[in-house]
Tab-separated table of C-alpha atoms in Angstrom:
chain	number	residue	atom	x	y	z
A	1	LEU	CA	12.792	-30.282	9.301
A	2	VAL	CA	16.383	-29.188	9.924
A	3	ALA	CA	19.611	-30.103	8.127
A	4	TYR	CA	22.910	-28.711	9.405
A	5	GLU	CA	26.689	-29.017	9.246
A	6	LEU	CA	29.079	-28.628	12.174
A	7	GLY	CA	32.244	-26.594	12.000
A	8	ALA	CA	35.237	-26.033	14.256
A	9	GLY	CA	34.461	-26.495	17.931
A	10	GLY	CA	31.281	-28.394	17.181
A	11	ARG	CA	29.279	-25.250	16.422
A	12	MET	CA	26.691	-25.083	13.670
A	13	ALA	CA	28.258	-23.926	10.374
A	14	SER	CA	25.266	-24.218	8.038
A	15	VAL	CA	21.565	-24.850	8.447
A	16	SER	CA	18.438	-25.445	6.344
A	17	PHE	CA	15.083	-25.033	8.113
A	18	GLN	CA	11.506	-25.716	7.068
A	19	SER	CA	8.322	-25.948	9.129
A	20	ALA	CA	5.415	-28.235	8.291
A	21	ALA	CA	3.381	-25.178	7.246
A	22	MET	CA	6.134	-24.079	4.843
A	23	GLY	CA	6.279	-27.539	3.298
A	24	GLY	CA	2.510	-27.572	2.886
A	25	VAL	CA	2.538	-24.247	1.026
A	26	PHE	CA	5.244	-25.390	-1.389
A	27	ALA	CA	3.422	-28.676	-2.029
A	28	ARG	CA	0.364	-26.635	-3.083
A	29	PHE	CA	2.219	-24.034	-5.200
A	30	PRO	CA	5.493	-25.575	-6.485
A	31	ARG	CA	5.632	-24.195	-10.025
A	32	ALA	CA	7.293	-20.793	-9.376
A	33	LEU	CA	9.914	-20.030	-6.716
A	34	LEU	CA	11.609	-16.765	-5.810
A	35	LEU	CA	15.045	-16.963	-4.207
A	36	HIS	CA	16.046	-13.977	-2.043
A	37	ARG	CA	19.573	-13.537	-0.699
A	38	ALA	CA	20.285	-11.328	2.341
A	39	ALA	CA	23.821	-10.559	3.468
A	40	GLY	CA	24.522	-10.800	7.192
A	41	PRO	CA	27.346	-10.499	9.719
A	42	ALA	CA	30.612	-12.458	9.531
A	43	GLY	CA	30.221	-12.954	5.793
A	44	ARG	CA	27.150	-15.156	6.187
A	45	ALA	CA	24.186	-15.078	3.797
A	46	LEU	CA	20.536	-15.972	4.346
A	47	TYR	CA	18.649	-17.598	1.487
A	48	VAL	CA	14.850	-17.286	1.578
A	49	PHE	CA	12.740	-19.459	-0.747
A	50	LEU	CA	9.275	-18.023	-1.497
A	51	VAL	CA	6.287	-19.008	-3.620
A	52	ALA	CA	6.329	-16.547	-6.539
A	53	GLY	CA	3.271	-17.479	-8.542
A	54	PRO	CA	-0.432	-16.995	-7.807
A	55	ALA	CA	-1.198	-18.453	-4.381
A	56	PRO	CA	-4.902	-18.050	-3.565
A	57	GLY	CA	-5.761	-18.363	0.093
A	58	LEU	CA	-2.387	-17.295	1.479
A	59	ARG	CA	-2.733	-14.445	3.985
A	60	GLY	CA	0.180	-12.009	4.056
A	61	GLY	CA	3.545	-12.103	2.380
A	62	MET	CA	5.239	-14.202	5.066
A	63	ALA	CA	2.900	-17.083	4.181
A	64	ARG	CA	4.784	-17.291	0.850
A	65	VAL	CA	8.019	-18.317	2.650
A	66	VAL	CA	8.665	-22.055	2.179
A	67	HIS	CA	12.325	-22.528	3.233
A	68	LEU	CA	15.132	-20.728	5.096
A	69	ALA	CA	18.818	-21.608	4.722
A	70	VAL	CA	22.244	-20.297	5.732
A	71	PRO	CA	25.025	-22.104	3.799
A	72	ARG	CA	28.543	-22.645	5.227
A	73	ASP	CA	29.829	-20.275	2.531
A	74	GLU	CA	28.804	-19.364	-0.998
A	75	SER	CA	31.034	-21.736	-2.884
A	76	ALA	CA	29.473	-23.949	-5.550
A	77	GLY	CA	29.715	-26.975	-3.249
A	78	SER	CA	28.030	-25.286	-0.263
A	79	LEU	CA	25.192	-23.928	-2.375
A	80	ALA	CA	24.722	-27.312	-4.053
A	81	ARG	CA	24.325	-28.910	-0.603
A	82	MET	CA	21.822	-26.185	0.370
A	83	PHE	CA	19.741	-26.827	-2.757
A	84	GLY	CA	20.037	-30.555	-2.082
A	85	ALA	CA	18.537	-30.083	1.393
A	86	PHE	CA	15.631	-28.132	-0.122
A	87	ARG	CA	14.980	-30.942	-2.595
A	88	ALA	CA	15.167	-33.571	0.160
A	89	PHE	CA	12.591	-31.656	2.221
A	90	ASN	CA	10.264	-31.072	-0.751
A	91	PRO	CA	9.455	-33.954	-3.120
A	92	ALA	CA	7.436	-31.526	-5.273
A	93	TRP	CA	10.656	-29.742	-6.355
A	94	ALA	CA	10.521	-31.570	-9.699
A	95	GLU	CA	7.333	-29.613	-10.542
A	96	THR	CA	9.117	-26.247	-10.295
A	97	ARG	CA	9.213	-24.596	-13.727
A	98	LEU	CA	10.326	-21.035	-12.937
A	99	LEU	CA	13.035	-19.730	-10.588
A	100	LEU	CA	13.208	-15.975	-10.016
A	101	VAL	CA	16.513	-14.650	-8.669
A	102	GLY	CA	18.079	-11.273	-7.959
A	103	PRO	CA	20.899	-9.798	-10.064
A	104	GLY	CA	24.326	-11.097	-9.077
A	105	LEU	CA	23.190	-14.297	-7.359
A	106	PRO	CA	26.359	-16.353	-6.616
A	107	GLN	CA	27.048	-19.563	-8.515
A	108	PRO	CA	24.129	-19.613	-11.012
A	109	PRO	CA	25.193	-23.030	-12.424
A	110	ALA	CA	24.632	-24.657	-9.010
A	111	LEU	CA	21.006	-23.483	-9.047
A	112	ALA	CA	20.471	-24.579	-12.645
A	113	GLN	CA	21.898	-28.037	-11.903
A	114	ALA	CA	19.678	-28.424	-8.827
A	115	PHE	CA	16.521	-27.586	-10.826
A	116	PRO	CA	17.198	-28.879	-14.354
A	117	SER	CA	13.541	-28.589	-15.442
A	118	ALA	CA	13.125	-24.961	-14.350
A	119	GLU	CA	13.868	-21.731	-16.210
A	120	VAL	CA	16.044	-19.305	-14.222
A	121	GLN	CA	14.948	-15.693	-14.735
A	122	LEU	CA	15.632	-12.303	-13.185
A	123	SER	CA	13.171	-11.329	-10.464
A	124	VAL	CA	11.269	-8.123	-11.297
A	125	PHE	CA	11.042	-7.355	-7.576
A	126	HIS	CA	14.823	-7.446	-7.167
A	127	LEU	CA	15.379	-5.615	-10.444
A	128	CYS	CA	13.124	-2.727	-9.390
A	129	LYS	CA	14.561	-2.582	-5.854
A	130	ARG	CA	18.068	-2.370	-7.265
A	131	LEU	CA	17.041	0.295	-9.772
A	132	GLN	CA	15.376	2.336	-7.013
A	133	GLN	CA	18.478	2.181	-4.790
A	134	GLN	CA	20.817	3.100	-7.648
A	135	VAL	CA	18.670	6.062	-8.718
A	136	GLN	CA	18.644	7.353	-5.132
A	137	ARG	CA	22.446	7.041	-4.962
A	138	LEU	CA	22.850	9.175	-8.109
A	139	ALA	CA	21.759	12.277	-6.156
A	140	LEU	CA	19.765	13.658	-9.090
A	141	GLU	CA	17.821	16.890	-8.815
A	142	GLY	CA	14.747	16.435	-6.646
A	143	CYS	CA	12.271	16.801	-9.514
A	144	ALA	CA	14.110	14.325	-11.756
A	145	GLU	CA	14.399	11.726	-9.003
A	146	ARG	CA	10.729	12.062	-8.094
A	147	LEU	CA	9.662	11.647	-11.727
A	148	ILE	CA	11.810	8.531	-12.170
A	149	LEU	CA	10.621	6.910	-8.950
A	150	ALA	CA	6.974	7.748	-9.738
A	151	ALA	CA	7.343	6.150	-13.190
A	152	LEU	CA	8.973	3.126	-11.565
A	153	GLY	CA	5.985	2.828	-9.239
A	154	ASP	CA	3.620	2.842	-12.235
A	155	THR	CA	5.748	0.174	-13.932
A	156	VAL	CA	5.625	-2.004	-10.825
A	157	CYS	CA	1.826	-1.861	-10.731
A	158	ALA	CA	1.211	-2.180	-14.481
A	159	ALA	CA	4.145	-3.731	-16.341
A	160	THR	CA	2.857	-2.896	-19.823
A	161	GLU	CA	5.261	-2.441	-22.711
A	162	SER	CA	4.226	1.220	-22.848
A	163	SER	CA	5.027	1.883	-19.169
A	164	ARG	CA	8.377	0.115	-19.446
A	165	ARG	CA	9.369	2.015	-22.565
A	166	LYS	CA	8.369	5.275	-20.894
A	167	MET	CA	10.549	4.382	-17.893
A	168	HIS	CA	13.431	3.485	-20.218
A	169	ALA	CA	13.152	6.822	-22.080
A	170	LEU	CA	12.954	8.749	-18.829
A	171	LEU	CA	16.174	7.213	-17.488
A	172	ARG	CA	17.957	7.701	-20.809
A	173	ASP	CA	17.019	11.388	-20.902
A	174	LEU	CA	17.541	12.334	-17.236
A	175	VAL	CA	20.614	10.299	-16.261
A	176	ALA	CA	24.117	11.131	-17.532
A	177	PRO	CA	25.231	8.693	-20.287
A	178	ASP	CA	28.298	7.529	-18.348
A	179	LEU	CA	26.065	6.451	-15.431
A	180	LEU	CA	23.538	4.498	-17.497
A	181	PRO	CA	25.508	1.196	-17.762
A	182	GLN	CA	25.255	0.575	-14.014
A	183	LEU	CA	21.449	0.908	-14.201
A	184	HIS	CA	21.077	-1.918	-16.778
A	185	ILE	CA	18.090	-0.145	-18.315
A	186	ARG	CA	17.966	-2.750	-21.106
A	187	TRP	CA	16.284	-5.036	-18.562
A	188	LEU	CA	13.209	-2.815	-18.776
A	189	LEU	CA	12.695	-3.802	-22.416
A	190	ASP	CA	13.255	-7.556	-21.949
A	191	ASP	CA	9.809	-9.120	-22.361
A	192	GLU	CA	10.898	-12.470	-20.884
A	193	ILE	CA	11.882	-10.867	-17.568
A	194	TRP	CA	8.500	-9.161	-17.238
A	195	ALA	CA	6.334	-11.979	-18.604
A	196	ALA	CA	5.255	-13.443	-15.248
A	197	HIS	CA	4.709	-10.067	-13.574
A	198	ARG	CA	2.779	-8.703	-16.550
A	199	GLU	CA	-0.015	-11.207	-15.866
A	200	ARG	CA	-0.803	-9.521	-12.533
A	201	SER	CA	-3.443	-6.804	-12.431
A	202	TRP	CA	-2.704	-3.294	-11.144
A	203	GLY	CA	-3.699	-4.162	-7.569
A	204	GLU	CA	-2.067	-7.596	-7.602
A	205	GLY	CA	1.264	-6.180	-8.803
A	206	GLY	CA	1.382	-3.552	-6.069
A	207	ASN	CA	0.351	-6.031	-3.355
A	208	TYR	CA	2.954	-8.552	-4.520
A	209	PHE	CA	5.737	-5.978	-4.217
A	210	ARG	CA	4.521	-4.745	-0.823
A	211	ASP	CA	4.352	-8.303	0.508
A	212	LEU	CA	7.874	-9.111	-0.648
A	213	GLU	CA	9.197	-5.836	0.756
A	214	VAL	CA	7.756	-6.576	4.207
A	215	VAL	CA	9.015	-10.172	4.189
A	216	THR	CA	12.546	-9.486	2.987
A	217	GLN	CA	13.027	-6.449	5.218
A	218	GLY	CA	11.748	-8.270	8.306
A	219	LEU	CA	13.855	-11.399	7.805
A	220	SER	CA	16.948	-9.371	6.866
A	221	GLN	CA	16.621	-7.322	10.046
A	222	VAL	CA	16.452	-10.451	12.220
A	223	PHE	CA	19.361	-12.052	10.333
A	224	SER	CA	21.574	-8.961	10.673
A	225	ALA	CA	21.758	-9.313	14.482
A	226	GLU	CA	25.090	-10.582	15.816
A	227	LEU	CA	23.881	-14.021	16.909
A	228	SER	CA	25.223	-17.545	16.777
A	229	LEU	CA	23.777	-19.548	13.914
A	230	GLU	CA	21.741	-21.650	16.371
A	231	SER	CA	20.184	-18.524	17.910
A	232	CYS	CA	19.782	-16.892	14.495
A	233	ILE	CA	17.731	-19.696	12.946
A	234	THR	CA	15.606	-19.842	16.095
A	235	SER	CA	14.905	-16.094	15.864
A	236	LEU	CA	14.070	-16.399	12.162
A	237	ALA	CA	11.646	-19.252	12.840
A	238	GLN	CA	10.001	-17.279	15.658
A	239	HIS	CA	9.669	-14.197	13.419
A	240	TYR	CA	8.067	-16.319	10.692
A	241	GLN	CA	5.646	-17.933	13.151
A	242	LYS	CA	4.690	-14.581	14.671
A	243	CYS	CA	3.880	-13.109	11.251
A	244	VAL	CA	1.874	-16.034	9.866
A	245	SER	CA	-0.118	-16.538	13.068
A	246	LYS	CA	-1.401	-12.952	13.196
A	247	SER	CA	-5.192	-12.834	12.870
A	248	PRO	CA	-7.965	-10.275	13.449
A	249	PRO	CA	-8.861	-9.725	17.117
A	250	ASP	CA	-11.362	-12.179	18.546
A	251	ALA	CA	-14.897	-10.979	17.994
A	252	ALA	CA	-15.909	-11.602	21.614
A	253	THR	CA	-13.090	-9.344	22.801
A	254	CYS	CA	-14.019	-6.530	20.423
A	255	SER	CA	-17.698	-6.653	21.279
A	256	ALA	CA	-17.384	-6.359	25.048
A	257	PRO	CA	-20.422	-4.594	26.563
A	258	HIS	CA	-20.356	-0.810	26.284
A	259	HIS	CA	-23.075	1.629	27.143
A	260	ASP	CA	-23.408	3.096	23.659
A	261	HIS	CA	-22.455	0.189	21.427
A	262	ARG	CA	-24.587	-2.480	19.881
A	263	ALA	CA	-23.250	-6.007	19.545
A	264	ALA	CA	-20.600	-6.618	16.895
A	265	ARG	CA	-22.508	-7.485	13.728
A	266	ALA	CA	-19.720	-9.652	12.292
A	267	ALA	CA	-19.672	-11.997	15.312
A	268	PRO	CA	-21.335	-15.378	14.712
A	269	GLN	CA	-24.938	-15.387	15.922
A	270	SER	CA	-26.359	-18.389	17.721
A	271	LEU	CA	-29.858	-18.451	16.278
A	272	PRO	CA	-30.320	-19.852	12.741
A	273	ALA	CA	-33.118	-17.314	12.199
A	274	SER	CA	-30.683	-14.434	12.847
A	275	GLU	CA	-28.170	-15.934	10.402
A	276	GLU	CA	-30.880	-16.175	7.737
A	277	ILE	CA	-31.898	-12.544	8.330
A	278	ASN	CA	-28.259	-11.460	8.047
A	279	ARG	CA	-27.826	-13.412	4.819
A	280	ARG	CA	-30.951	-11.899	3.261
A	281	THR	CA	-29.910	-8.390	4.346
A	282	GLU	CA	-26.462	-8.792	2.808
A	283	GLU	CA	-27.916	-10.166	-0.431
A	284	GLY	CA	-30.393	-7.268	-0.522
A	285	ILE	CA	-27.586	-4.718	-0.182
A	286	LYS	CA	-25.583	-6.395	-2.944
A	287	GLN	CA	-28.615	-6.480	-5.234
A	288	SER	CA	-29.420	-2.813	-4.555
A	289	LEU	CA	-25.837	-1.852	-5.406
A	290	SER	CA	-26.100	-3.774	-8.679
A	291	ASP	CA	-29.503	-2.282	-9.531
A	292	ILE	CA	-28.750	1.376	-8.771
A	293	CYS	CA	-25.032	1.944	-9.341
A	294	THR	CA	-23.013	1.945	-12.525
A	295	GLU	CA	-20.806	-1.140	-12.890
A	296	PRO	CA	-17.541	0.541	-11.695
A	297	ALA	CA	-19.342	2.113	-8.727
A	298	ALA	CA	-20.969	-1.184	-7.748
A	299	ARG	CA	-17.596	-2.929	-7.926
A	300	LEU	CA	-15.981	-0.354	-5.626
A	301	CYS	CA	-18.819	-0.577	-3.113
A	302	LEU	CA	-18.869	-4.379	-3.143
A	303	SER	CA	-15.169	-4.332	-2.269
A	304	GLU	CA	-15.990	-2.123	0.697
A	305	PHE	CA	-18.895	-4.340	1.716
A	306	ALA	CA	-16.673	-7.433	1.630
A	307	VAL	CA	-14.650	-5.817	4.416
A	308	VAL	CA	-17.843	-5.190	6.388
A	309	GLN	CA	-18.896	-8.827	6.125
A	310	LYS	CA	-15.554	-10.121	7.387
A	311	SER	CA	-14.922	-7.508	10.073
A	312	VAL	CA	-16.101	-6.561	13.522
A	313	GLN	CA	-18.302	-3.451	13.456
A	314	LEU	CA	-18.927	-1.410	16.572
A	315	ILE	CA	-21.712	1.128	16.063
A	316	GLY	CA	-22.078	3.936	18.596
A	317	THR	CA	-25.089	6.245	18.671
A	318	GLY	CA	-25.093	10.011	19.005
A	319	GLU	CA	-27.476	12.904	18.519
A	320	ASP	CA	-26.670	13.607	14.886
A	321	ALA	CA	-24.164	10.951	13.842
A	322	LEU	CA	-23.208	7.315	14.268
A	323	SER	CA	-19.678	6.243	15.181
A	324	ILE	CA	-18.695	3.307	12.993
A	325	GLN	CA	-15.646	1.188	13.791
A	326	VAL	CA	-14.625	-1.531	11.319
A	327	LEU	CA	-11.751	-3.335	13.017
A	328	GLU	CA	-9.625	-0.344	14.151
A	329	ASP	CA	-10.802	2.329	11.688
A	330	ALA	CA	-13.363	4.632	13.316
A	331	HIS	CA	-15.319	7.170	11.220
A	332	ARG	CA	-18.524	9.180	11.534
A	333	VAL	CA	-21.558	8.640	9.296
A	334	ASP	CA	-24.113	11.420	8.820
A	335	LEU	CA	-27.544	10.144	9.868
A	336	LYS	CA	-29.337	12.371	7.344
A	337	GLY	CA	-29.647	10.280	4.213
A	338	LEU	CA	-26.692	8.022	5.096
A	339	SER	CA	-24.772	9.566	2.208
A	340	SER	CA	-21.798	11.156	3.968
A	341	CYS	CA	-18.923	9.712	6.004
A	342	THR	CA	-15.616	11.148	7.224
A	343	CYS	CA	-13.554	8.339	5.662
A	344	HIS	CA	-11.232	8.896	2.690
A	345	PHE	CA	-13.137	6.532	0.367
A	346	ASN	CA	-16.443	8.369	0.748
A	347	GLN	CA	-14.857	11.818	0.598
A	348	VAL	CA	-12.960	11.047	-2.631
A	349	PHE	CA	-15.408	8.851	-4.561
A	350	GLN	CA	-18.688	10.121	-3.125
A	351	LEU	CA	-19.821	6.495	-2.915
A	352	PRO	CA	-21.221	4.401	-0.033
A	353	CYS	CA	-18.181	3.331	1.995
A	354	ARG	CA	-17.805	0.319	4.287
A	355	HIS	CA	-19.049	2.409	7.223
A	356	ILE	CA	-22.276	3.444	5.479
A	357	LEU	CA	-22.773	-0.137	4.283
A	358	ALA	CA	-22.235	-1.344	7.856
A	359	VAL	CA	-25.068	0.934	9.020
A	360	LEU	CA	-27.334	-0.386	6.239
A	361	ASN	CA	-26.440	-3.923	7.211
A	362	SER	CA	-27.073	-3.204	10.896
A	363	ASP	CA	-30.433	-1.490	10.291
A	364	ARG	CA	-31.608	-4.110	7.748
A	365	LYS	CA	-31.865	-1.489	5.016
A	366	THR	CA	-30.782	-1.344	1.368
A	367	LEU	CA	-29.110	1.307	-0.742
A	368	GLN	CA	-31.312	4.105	-2.080
A	369	PRO	CA	-30.584	6.242	-5.187
A	370	GLU	CA	-30.297	9.479	-3.188
A	371	MET	CA	-27.407	8.023	-1.172
A	372	LEU	CA	-24.922	8.426	-4.027
A	373	SER	CA	-23.910	11.156	-6.448
A	374	ARG	CA	-25.810	11.457	-9.702
A	375	GLN	CA	-22.900	10.453	-11.940
A	376	TRP	CA	-22.714	7.010	-10.296
A	377	ARG	CA	-26.352	6.119	-10.890
A	378	LYS	CA	-27.440	3.963	-13.792
A	379	GLY	CA	-29.134	5.900	-16.555
A	380	CYS	CA	-27.632	9.248	-15.499
A	381	ASP	CA	-24.994	10.831	-17.720
A	382	ALA	CA	-22.018	12.389	-15.974
A	383	HIS	CA	-22.621	15.742	-17.622
A	384	GLN	CA	-26.019	16.121	-15.979
A	385	GLY	CA	-24.623	17.009	-12.546
A	386	GLY	CA	-21.673	18.645	-10.874
A	387	PRO	CA	-19.849	21.909	-11.445
A	388	ASP	CA	-19.547	21.235	-15.184
A	389	GLY	CA	-23.248	20.328	-15.533
A	390	ALA	CA	-26.234	22.096	-17.096
A	391	ASP	CA	-26.205	25.079	-14.742
A	392	GLY	CA	-22.562	25.853	-15.516
A	393	LEU	CA	-23.127	25.529	-19.268
A	394	LEU	CA	-26.218	27.720	-19.094
A	395	GLU	CA	-24.208	30.507	-17.470
A	396	ILE	CA	-21.635	30.265	-20.247
A	397	LEU	CA	-24.252	30.332	-22.999
A	398	LYS	CA	-25.958	33.416	-21.477
A	399	SER	CA	-22.684	35.381	-21.415
A	400	SER	CA	-21.262	37.498	-24.223
A	401	TRP	CA	-18.943	35.539	-26.465
A	402	ASN	CA	-15.200	35.780	-26.055
A	403	GLU	CA	-12.285	33.429	-26.582
A	404	SER	CA	-12.029	32.519	-22.912
A	405	LEU	CA	-15.708	31.524	-22.670
A	406	ASP	CA	-15.474	29.554	-25.886
A	407	LYS	CA	-12.616	27.533	-24.405
A	408	SER	CA	-14.574	27.036	-21.177
A	409	LEU	CA	-17.510	25.627	-23.143
A	410	VAL	CA	-15.281	23.164	-24.990
A	411	VAL	CA	-13.521	22.116	-21.787
A	412	SER	CA	-16.856	21.575	-20.032
A	413	PHE	CA	-18.142	19.289	-22.759
A	414	LEU	CA	-14.846	17.394	-22.963
A	415	THR	CA	-14.702	16.929	-19.200
A	416	ALA	CA	-18.264	15.651	-19.094
A	417	GLU	CA	-17.663	13.248	-21.972
A	418	VAL	CA	-14.446	11.864	-20.458
A	419	SER	CA	-16.227	11.388	-17.114
A	420	ARG	CA	-19.107	9.596	-18.807
A	421	LEU	CA	-16.777	7.267	-20.724
A	422	LEU	CA	-14.841	6.385	-17.582
A	423	THR	CA	-17.870	5.689	-15.386
A	424	HIS	CA	-20.088	3.811	-17.837
A	425	CYS	CA	-17.975	0.845	-18.893
A	426	SER	CA	-16.688	-2.574	-17.819
A	427	ARG	CA	-13.576	-3.027	-15.687
A	428	GLU	CA	-11.403	-4.048	-18.652
A	429	GLU	CA	-12.643	-1.128	-20.755
A	430	PHE	CA	-12.095	1.263	-17.841
A	431	GLU	CA	-8.451	0.180	-17.461
A	432	HIS	CA	-7.903	0.485	-21.230
A	433	ARG	CA	-9.456	3.967	-21.378
A	434	TYR	CA	-7.589	5.145	-18.297
A	435	ARG	CA	-4.217	4.016	-19.705
A	436	THR	CA	-5.018	5.749	-22.990
A	437	LEU	CA	-5.933	8.966	-21.173
A	438	ARG	CA	-2.813	8.698	-19.017
A	439	GLU	CA	-0.557	8.412	-22.081
A	440	LEU	CA	-2.425	11.170	-23.914
A	441	ALA	CA	-2.047	13.573	-20.984
A	442	ASP	CA	1.655	12.776	-20.564
A	443	SER	CA	2.472	13.120	-24.258
A	444	TRP	CA	0.353	16.280	-24.691
A	445	ILE	CA	1.519	18.256	-21.667
A	446	GLY	CA	4.993	16.748	-21.516
A	447	PRO	CA	6.438	13.356	-20.565
A	448	TYR	CA	8.295	14.780	-17.552
A	449	ILE	CA	5.387	16.628	-15.940
A	450	GLU	CA	3.210	14.621	-13.603
A	451	VAL	CA	-0.332	15.187	-14.832
A	452	LYS	CA	-3.129	14.673	-12.308
A	453	LEU	CA	-6.119	12.941	-13.882
C-alpha cells in the first residue's frame, strides 16, 4: 500500500508505505506502537512505526516495523495526513492503547488527535539513547564516563527502581550541576515512563534495545543517502525485505559431502524410524539434564540444547578431539569424558555446552554426572569442591593461627555459602539474590567502583 502527494514539477513530495507483511504484523500486535523519527537530507524526516509490545514469533527487530512514512514537512497538517494514511492502511489502529515516542517529537497534539484512545508516553529506548549521547558529549573523565554508561546498561536490562535511583545518584554526583538540566535525569525516576519496559526480563530488555538499535541505525543510514523520494522509499523497502527474509542456510547446502563429516543432524530425515529415534534421544538428554543438574544449570544447558535442535551440526572426527560446528561457530570437544570444549560457555560455566550436547545427540547418549563440575550436580553443596573446598580449609586449619588465616577461613566459608545459595534455587530466587548481592557489593565497597561478582 502506498499513499503519496506530488509537489512542484510532479515529483513525489510525501509518501506512506506499508507491505502486506507489515500490515499483518500490526493486525496481530496493535496495542503498543513505537514511533521513531530519523532526520535526513534536504530537511526531510523519516517516520518508522514499530510494534513495541511483546510480539512472540517475530524473528529479528526489522520484523517489528509496520509502516514507513516521509511527510511533506513536519507541520501539524502534514503529520495529520501521515497519521491518517496509517489509519487508512490499518483498521486495527483503534485497538492501539500505548504510543511510545522520542523526546522532542514535533507536533504532539497531531499524534494525540490521530489516536484518541492511546496514551502517549516517552520511549525508554529513545530516552536512554539520548542520555548516552549527551553523556559522551560531556567529555567526562574516562572512569566517570565508563561508570555512568555501565550503570545505564544495567538500567536498560533491568529497569528496577533501585537501578534507576542508582543511575540518578551517579549522574547527580559525577556531572556538574549546571549541566544536569540538559540530561533530564528526573525521567529516570518517573515510574510511568518505565512501566512497560519494567515488565521485560533481563534478557528481553537487552534484546529489545539491540533490535531497535539495529533497525533504527539501518533505516537511518539508507534514508540519509541523497536520493529522490521515489528512489529513497524503494531503497527502504528493499532494505526491510532483505532483513526480514534472512534465514539460516539451507540444511542441504551445509551438509554437502565431506570426507570427515557426518550428515547434518538437524536436517530433516526421511525415515519415520529415524525421526522417532531422534525424538527419544533428545527427550533422554533433556531428562538427564533435569535429573542430574541443579535447576539453574539445567536451564542454562537446555537453552544451549535448543540451539542444537534448531541448527545444522557438522561433526568432524580427529584422533583426540571432535570438531563441532553449529551453524558457523566451530569449536573442539575433548573426547575424554565429553566434559571440555573450547567455547566460551563451557570455559566460563563448566557446563555442557551446545557442542557437547550435539555430540551426545549424535551418538545417542545422555548426560552423565562426571561430565559437569561438582557444584552443578544435585545433592552436592558448592563448598564440597573447588579451590575453596575441603582441601583448602584443611590446610588453613592445620596452620598456626594468625589474623590473615582467620580472615581466609571466614572468606572461604562465605564464598562457599554464597555459591551454594546462588546455584541451588529457582530462577526468580536467583535473580532476587543476585540483585541483592550486587547492591550489597556496590554499597559496601563503594557505589562508584565496579565490583566483579
